[in-house]
Each structure stands twice: as C-alpha cells, then as structure tokens.
Tab-separated table of C-alpha atoms and ligand atoms in Angstrom:
chain	number	residue	atom	x	y	z
A	317	MET	CA	28.595	-76.255	8.004
A	318	ALA	CA	28.114	-72.449	8.023
A	319	TYR	CA	25.551	-71.098	5.542
A	320	ASP	CA	27.509	-70.110	2.421
A	321	ASN	CA	24.711	-68.503	0.325
A	322	MET	CA	25.358	-71.029	-2.469
A	323	GLU	CA	22.215	-73.229	-2.267
A	324	GLU	CA	20.991	-71.968	-5.662
A	325	TYR	CA	23.980	-73.679	-7.278
A	326	ILE	CA	23.728	-77.153	-5.681
A	327	ASP	CA	22.286	-78.499	-8.944
A	328	PRO	CA	23.987	-76.768	-11.921
A	329	SER	CA	21.696	-78.477	-14.476
A	330	ARG	CA	18.674	-77.050	-12.617
A	331	TYR	CA	20.410	-73.637	-12.721
A	332	ASP	CA	20.776	-73.984	-16.502
A	333	ILE	CA	17.100	-74.859	-16.998
A	334	GLU	CA	15.997	-71.929	-14.827
A	335	ASN	CA	18.443	-69.434	-16.377
A	336	GLN	CA	18.347	-69.646	-20.148
A	337	GLY	CA	19.092	-67.129	-22.900
A	338	HIS	CA	21.683	-64.375	-23.295
A	339	PRO	CA	19.996	-60.962	-23.031
A	340	GLU	CA	23.428	-59.460	-22.250
A	341	LEU	CA	25.129	-60.504	-25.452
A	342	GLY	CA	24.202	-57.640	-27.824
A	343	LEU	CA	25.252	-54.812	-25.504
A	344	ILE	CA	28.407	-56.605	-24.352
A	345	LEU	CA	29.536	-57.503	-27.885
A	346	GLN	CA	29.103	-53.858	-28.865
A	347	ALA	CA	31.081	-52.616	-25.825
A	348	ILE	CA	33.994	-55.038	-26.309
A	349	SER	CA	34.151	-54.972	-30.117
A	350	ALA	CA	37.575	-53.277	-30.142
A	351	ILE	CA	39.096	-55.460	-27.404
A	352	GLU	CA	41.911	-57.817	-28.293
A	353	GLY	CA	43.313	-59.225	-25.047
A	354	PRO	CA	41.769	-61.777	-22.691
A	355	ILE	CA	38.372	-61.168	-21.120
A	356	VAL	CA	37.480	-62.461	-17.688
A	357	ASP	CA	33.905	-63.586	-17.089
A	358	LEU	CA	33.853	-63.295	-13.302
A	359	ALA	CA	31.361	-65.395	-11.305
A	360	CYS	CA	30.850	-67.178	-14.636
A	361	GLY	CA	28.694	-69.966	-13.216
A	362	THR	CA	28.020	-72.634	-15.851
A	363	GLY	CA	29.415	-70.390	-18.591
A	364	ARG	CA	26.094	-68.957	-19.798
A	365	LEU	CA	27.938	-65.854	-21.104
A	366	THR	CA	31.526	-67.210	-21.264
A	367	LEU	CA	30.690	-69.762	-23.948
A	368	PRO	CA	28.982	-67.459	-26.480
A	369	LEU	CA	31.758	-64.859	-26.031
A	370	ALA	CA	34.354	-67.568	-26.780
A	371	GLU	CA	32.264	-68.613	-29.781
A	372	ALA	CA	32.342	-64.987	-30.950
A	373	GLY	CA	36.154	-65.256	-31.051
A	374	PHE	CA	37.218	-63.656	-27.739
A	375	SER	CA	39.932	-65.187	-25.591
A	376	MET	CA	37.989	-66.050	-22.416
A	377	ILE	CA	38.848	-66.843	-18.807
A	378	GLY	CA	35.921	-68.045	-16.684
A	379	ILE	CA	36.286	-67.628	-12.915
A	380	ASP	CA	33.889	-68.918	-10.256
A	381	LEU	CA	34.078	-70.023	-6.633
A	382	HIS	CA	31.653	-72.933	-7.024
A	383	GLU	CA	33.292	-76.177	-8.133
A	384	GLY	CA	30.081	-77.776	-9.491
A	385	MET	CA	29.092	-74.733	-11.562
A	386	LEU	CA	32.617	-74.478	-12.971
A	387	GLU	CA	32.751	-78.210	-13.752
A	388	THR	CA	29.512	-77.903	-15.744
A	389	ALA	CA	30.937	-74.898	-17.619
A	390	ARG	CA	34.113	-76.854	-18.379
A	391	SER	CA	32.264	-79.868	-19.793
A	392	LYS	CA	29.959	-77.695	-21.921
A	393	ALA	CA	33.024	-75.933	-23.400
A	394	LEU	CA	34.691	-79.280	-24.077
A	395	ALA	CA	31.571	-80.583	-25.837
A	396	ARG	CA	31.522	-77.470	-28.055
A	397	GLY	CA	35.277	-77.630	-28.738
A	398	LEU	CA	35.929	-74.247	-27.100
A	399	ASP	CA	39.321	-73.380	-25.638
A	400	ILE	CA	38.502	-71.457	-22.436
A	401	GLU	CA	40.641	-71.126	-19.308
A	402	TRP	CA	38.618	-71.981	-16.169
A	403	LEU	CA	39.755	-70.922	-12.695
A	404	GLN	CA	38.170	-71.764	-9.366
A	405	ALA	CA	38.801	-68.645	-7.288
A	406	ASN	CA	37.200	-66.203	-4.894
A	407	ALA	CA	36.467	-62.866	-6.578
A	408	LEU	CA	37.472	-61.192	-3.304
A	409	ASN	CA	41.026	-62.478	-3.692
A	410	LEU	CA	41.931	-62.353	-7.374
A	411	LYS	CA	45.480	-62.839	-8.596
A	412	LEU	CA	45.604	-63.251	-12.365
A	413	LYS	CA	48.880	-64.110	-14.128
A	414	SER	CA	48.446	-61.044	-16.334
A	415	ARG	CA	45.998	-58.170	-16.519
A	416	ALA	CA	42.798	-58.706	-18.502
A	417	SER	CA	41.485	-56.319	-21.157
A	418	ALA	CA	37.941	-56.519	-19.812
A	419	PHE	CA	35.827	-58.101	-17.088
A	420	THR	CA	32.191	-59.115	-17.359
A	421	MET	CA	30.125	-60.106	-14.318
A	422	VAL	CA	26.497	-60.868	-15.197
A	423	GLY	CA	23.431	-62.635	-13.836
A	424	ASN	CA	23.309	-60.085	-10.971
A	425	SER	CA	26.342	-61.771	-9.374
A	426	PHE	CA	27.340	-58.396	-7.871
A	427	GLN	CA	24.426	-58.857	-5.445
A	428	HIS	CA	26.224	-61.825	-3.850
A	429	PHE	CA	28.568	-59.358	-2.147
A	430	LEU	CA	26.544	-58.536	0.923
A	431	THR	CA	28.250	-55.482	2.454
A	432	GLN	CA	29.683	-52.233	1.093
A	433	GLU	CA	33.135	-53.392	2.272
A	434	GLN	CA	32.838	-56.563	0.181
A	435	GLN	CA	31.537	-54.641	-2.841
A	436	LEU	CA	34.414	-52.171	-2.633
A	437	ASN	CA	36.941	-54.970	-2.182
A	438	LEU	CA	35.453	-56.806	-5.179
A	439	LEU	CA	35.632	-53.714	-7.415
A	440	ARG	CA	39.221	-53.016	-6.288
A	441	GLN	CA	40.251	-56.612	-6.994
A	442	ILE	CA	38.838	-56.288	-10.520
A	443	ASN	CA	40.501	-52.903	-10.986
A	444	HIS	CA	43.923	-54.265	-9.955
A	445	ASN	CA	43.604	-57.089	-12.464
A	446	LEU	CA	42.540	-54.882	-15.389
A	447	ALA	CA	44.822	-53.426	-18.066
A	448	PRO	CA	44.965	-49.604	-18.358
A	449	ASP	CA	41.682	-48.421	-19.932
A	450	GLY	CA	40.236	-51.906	-19.375
A	451	LEU	CA	36.460	-52.282	-19.205
A	452	LEU	CA	34.169	-53.701	-16.551
A	453	ILE	CA	30.588	-54.527	-17.549
A	454	PHE	CA	28.169	-55.868	-14.937
A	455	ASP	CA	24.551	-55.864	-13.797
A	456	LEU	CA	22.422	-55.866	-10.674
A	457	ARG	CA	18.694	-55.631	-10.075
A	458	PHE	CA	17.261	-52.107	-9.763
A	459	PRO	CA	16.025	-51.494	-6.173
A	460	SER	CA	12.491	-50.585	-7.254
A	461	ARG	CA	9.563	-50.688	-4.829
A	462	ALA	CA	8.112	-53.644	-6.745
A	463	GLU	CA	11.381	-55.575	-6.553
A	464	LEU	CA	11.779	-54.980	-2.812
A	465	ALA	CA	8.164	-55.728	-1.870
A	466	THR	CA	7.634	-58.691	0.433
A	467	SER	CA	6.394	-61.705	-1.490
A	468	ALA	CA	4.522	-64.635	-0.003
A	469	ARG	CA	5.085	-68.267	-0.773
A	470	GLU	CA	1.475	-68.800	-1.908
A	471	ASP	CA	1.988	-66.957	-5.208
A	472	LEU	CA	3.050	-69.193	-8.090
A	473	ALA	CA	5.962	-67.529	-9.908
A	474	TYR	CA	6.275	-69.832	-12.924
A	475	THR	CA	6.415	-73.460	-14.054
A	476	TYR	CA	8.855	-75.366	-16.229
A	477	LYS	CA	9.672	-78.911	-17.361
A	478	ASP	CA	12.741	-80.428	-15.707
A	479	GLN	CA	15.334	-82.579	-17.519
A	480	TYR	CA	13.009	-85.633	-17.176
A	481	GLY	CA	9.999	-83.777	-18.638
A	482	GLN	CA	8.327	-83.473	-15.210
A	483	GLN	CA	6.450	-80.262	-14.383
A	484	CYS	CA	8.078	-78.114	-11.698
A	485	SER	CA	6.139	-75.238	-10.058
A	486	VAL	CA	8.231	-72.456	-8.551
A	487	TYR	CA	7.167	-70.227	-5.637
A	488	TYR	CA	9.205	-67.366	-4.131
A	489	GLU	CA	9.208	-65.923	-0.659
A	490	SER	CA	11.232	-62.797	-0.022
A	491	ARG	CA	11.802	-60.267	2.740
A	492	TYR	CA	13.861	-57.111	2.311
A	493	ASP	CA	15.806	-55.586	5.196
A	494	PRO	CA	16.119	-51.829	4.458
A	495	VAL	CA	18.927	-51.371	7.001
A	496	THR	CA	21.344	-53.897	5.515
A	497	GLN	CA	19.802	-53.579	2.004
A	498	ILE	CA	19.748	-57.370	1.899
A	499	GLN	CA	16.820	-59.307	0.478
A	500	HIS	CA	16.372	-62.762	2.016
A	501	ASN	CA	14.856	-65.106	-0.567
A	502	THR	CA	13.622	-68.679	-0.539
A	503	THR	CA	12.633	-70.531	-3.701
A	504	TYR	CA	10.261	-73.477	-3.271
A	505	ARG	CA	10.046	-76.006	-6.106
A	506	VAL	CA	7.289	-78.607	-6.258
A	507	THR	CA	7.760	-81.275	-8.939
A	508	LYS	CA	5.034	-83.682	-10.122
A	509	LEU	CA	7.004	-86.905	-10.551
A	510	SER	CA	6.365	-89.195	-13.512
A	511	ASN	CA	5.524	-92.023	-11.034
A	512	GLY	CA	2.592	-89.940	-9.736
A	513	GLY	CA	4.387	-88.750	-6.603
A	514	LYS	CA	5.572	-85.278	-5.687
A	515	SER	CA	8.979	-83.942	-4.644
A	516	THR	CA	9.868	-80.629	-3.042
A	517	ASP	CA	13.139	-78.762	-3.110
A	518	ASP	CA	13.901	-75.408	-1.446
A	519	SER	CA	16.859	-73.070	-1.780
A	520	ARG	CA	17.760	-69.832	-0.032
A	521	ILE	CA	19.730	-66.890	-1.319
A	522	ASP	CA	20.568	-63.498	0.218
A	523	LEU	CA	21.106	-60.630	-2.220
A	524	ARG	CA	22.231	-57.067	-1.530
A	525	PHE	CA	20.559	-54.182	-3.346
A	526	THR	CA	22.560	-51.070	-4.183
A	527	TYR	CA	21.199	-47.653	-5.109
A	528	PRO	CA	22.501	-45.869	-8.220
A	529	GLN	CA	24.180	-42.970	-6.382
A	530	GLU	CA	25.765	-45.382	-3.888
A	531	LEU	CA	27.067	-47.443	-6.792
A	532	LYS	CA	28.575	-44.365	-8.449
A	533	LEU	CA	30.523	-43.612	-5.272
A	534	LEU	CA	31.722	-47.215	-4.930
A	535	LEU	CA	32.940	-47.249	-8.541
A	536	ALA	CA	34.830	-43.974	-8.078
A	537	GLN	CA	36.397	-45.195	-4.819
A	538	ALA	CA	37.538	-48.377	-6.533
A	539	GLY	CA	39.182	-46.428	-9.369
A	540	PHE	CA	36.564	-46.730	-12.119
A	541	GLU	CA	35.122	-44.110	-14.445
A	542	LEU	CA	31.469	-44.682	-15.279
A	543	GLN	CA	30.943	-44.694	-19.051
A	544	ALA	CA	27.246	-45.555	-19.224
A	545	TRP	CA	24.478	-47.178	-17.249
A	546	TYR	CA	21.186	-48.601	-18.422
A	547	GLY	CA	17.910	-49.930	-17.060
A	548	SER	CA	18.239	-53.257	-18.878
A	549	TRP	CA	20.456	-55.051	-21.365
A	550	ASN	CA	18.287	-53.493	-24.119
A	551	GLY	CA	19.950	-50.160	-23.359
A	552	VAL	CA	16.875	-48.354	-21.961
A	553	PRO	CA	17.528	-45.452	-19.530
A	554	LEU	CA	18.035	-46.266	-15.862
A	555	GLY	CA	14.857	-46.018	-13.772
A	556	GLU	CA	12.284	-47.567	-11.491
A	557	ASP	CA	10.293	-48.931	-14.463
A	558	TYR	CA	13.146	-51.151	-15.631
A	559	PRO	CA	14.593	-54.256	-13.989
A	560	SER	CA	18.337	-53.643	-13.878
A	561	ILE	CA	21.297	-51.417	-13.368
A	562	VAL	CA	23.655	-52.352	-16.205
A	563	VAL	CA	27.036	-50.666	-15.762
A	564	VAL	CA	29.755	-50.067	-18.345
A	565	CYS	CA	32.835	-48.552	-16.683
A	566	GLN	CA	36.522	-48.143	-17.402
A	567	ARG	CA	39.632	-48.412	-15.245
A	568	GLY	CA	40.374	-44.801	-14.356
A	569	LYS	CA	43.533	-42.989	-15.385
A	570	ASN	CA	44.671	-42.665	-11.758
A	571	ALA	CA	44.002	-46.293	-10.775
A	572	CYS	CA	47.048	-48.138	-9.432
B	613	SAM	C1	23.635	-65.858	-10.310
B	613	SAM	S1	25.028	-66.820	-10.659
B	613	SAM	C2	25.536	-66.102	-12.188
B	613	SAM	C3	26.299	-67.073	-13.042
B	613	SAM	C4	26.579	-66.587	-14.464
B	613	SAM	N1	27.358	-65.377	-14.469
B	613	SAM	C5	25.275	-66.366	-15.204
B	613	SAM	O1	24.939	-65.209	-15.457
B	613	SAM	O2	24.589	-67.346	-15.502
B	613	SAM	C6	26.220	-66.198	-9.502
B	613	SAM	C7	27.562	-66.907	-9.541
B	613	SAM	O3	28.441	-66.188	-8.660
B	613	SAM	C8	29.339	-67.125	-8.100
B	613	SAM	N2	29.959	-66.526	-6.919
B	613	SAM	C9	29.352	-66.106	-5.789
B	613	SAM	N3	30.243	-65.596	-4.931
B	613	SAM	C10	31.461	-65.655	-5.552
B	613	SAM	C11	32.784	-65.278	-5.195
B	613	SAM	N4	33.044	-64.720	-4.004
B	613	SAM	N5	33.779	-65.490	-6.068
B	613	SAM	C12	33.535	-66.064	-7.281
B	613	SAM	N6	32.304	-66.462	-7.672
B	613	SAM	C13	31.273	-66.247	-6.819
B	613	SAM	C14	28.434	-68.315	-7.793
B	613	SAM	O4	29.163	-69.490	-7.592
B	613	SAM	C15	27.540	-68.351	-9.035
B	613	SAM	O5	28.061	-69.210	-10.018
C-alpha cells in the first residue's frame, strides 16, 4: 500500500495519551462567542477540541479522513451524551449540506497538506463551505531555526505511562528539506513491558512548514481576510521565540 502519512493515527488511544489538554480552548471560545450556527472541527481526530466545544453548547460537526480516529471520537461523544455530527471526509473535497458559521482546524493539522497547491485547495474548500463573514481558526508550528534543526534518534524526548501503566520512552528523529519545506519525522517508542520484556513501535510523519508571509498570501488567494495571528494559543505576538502560528481569519467580502 502507498505511504499515506497516517501512521501517527494507527492507535487512536496512543494518540490520546500523547496529545492531552486543550490549550486552544480559551482563545477559540473568545473568538466564537457570538457564533450561533454550526461549527466544523476539521481534521478533528479523536475529538480533542470537538468535544469540549460541544460541551460549551456549540452545535458541532467533526470531520476527519481517518476512520479509527473518528470512531474513537464518536464513542467518546456517546459516552459523554454529546450530540455531535461526525463525517468521514477528505478536507480536500468538502461538500457540506449547508454552510458552517465557523471552522476550526487545530493540532497543526494544516501541516498535513504537503504542497502549496494542496494548502490553497484546502483553504478554498473551507472558504466555499463557510457562511458570509464565517470564521476560520487554525494553527501550525512556527518555522523557527530550533524547530527545523535536525534531531537525532539518540535524544530522549519524553516518557509517559501507557494505558497498562507501562513506561514508554519516546525518541524523535527529524530532517527538514528546505526546498519542499517538508520535515520528515520518525517517532520511536520503547516500552518496558510489565512481563519484563521490551516492545518497540515506530511511526513516520511528514509535515510542511509555512512562513508567515507565504501564509498571508495563501489566505488572501483563498478569499480570507486575516483578523489576527499569534505565536501561541496564549495570544502572544507571532515570532521565532514562540511555537506556533495561530490564525484567526474571516471569509472575505468578495469570496464566492
Ligand atoms: C495531528 S491530528 C489533529 C487531530 C485533532 N484536531 C487534535 O488536535 O487532536 C491530524 C488529523 O488530521 C487528519 N487528516 C489528515 N489529512 C486529512 C485530510 N485530507 N482530510 C481530513 N482529515 C485529515 C488526520 O486523520 C488526523 O486525525
């Protein structure tokens, strides 16, 4: 089977252990406070953001391409008694029944779109499915020198306890290609098993980095007006010292 760049999501419960918390929530709740219609959480994964937004009273639609991630999101919503519409769809070919009032796309999902053509197509698809004045809020990692530096497998990144209480050590290896602006990453996980043995598990992911001025141009070409951008979900100014580019933009007046 052709490499689909989805190895990170093979085990959705592992994804949930490795990706906890909701740093996005404060800024997003503030930005969407006046919104009444449905909100699409695009590339929603296991619903890390979709669920708390539904709990806050918003009418949510969660869209993702990965069946396993979406299935996990669906069962978590069911367990919490939340009424959320889940759709398995490709963000590059979006056809909603009616236009949404806002889109969110978090967890750096924008970096899954590996060429400018794909990024532009993605932004246009969102634009076409947004109501007039609708909002798009998303994030990507800032292309700082530290972020793009080559990292070797030997360096331990962090450790955590898996769902069976076993200690897992995580190592990253990454190589950035400055021509394509794609970072090729491998995550190596070494777990000390409770029976005294050891298991290893590797996953690869390619991520595209985008520079702020390039992003501005892409947004304008796709019919968006930039409202604000930040260096993290805490609302700090954009810059090399901060981890993210957090974008709040609005469907432009002249968008079709
Ligand atoms: C890093 S995860 C983020 C998940 C979730 N938003 C979060 O923050 O926890 C990226 C998600 O993007 C989804 N994805 C990647 N390419 C996609 C596409 N073309 N259409 C829809 N979803 C896509 C993956 O399946 C995965 O669930």
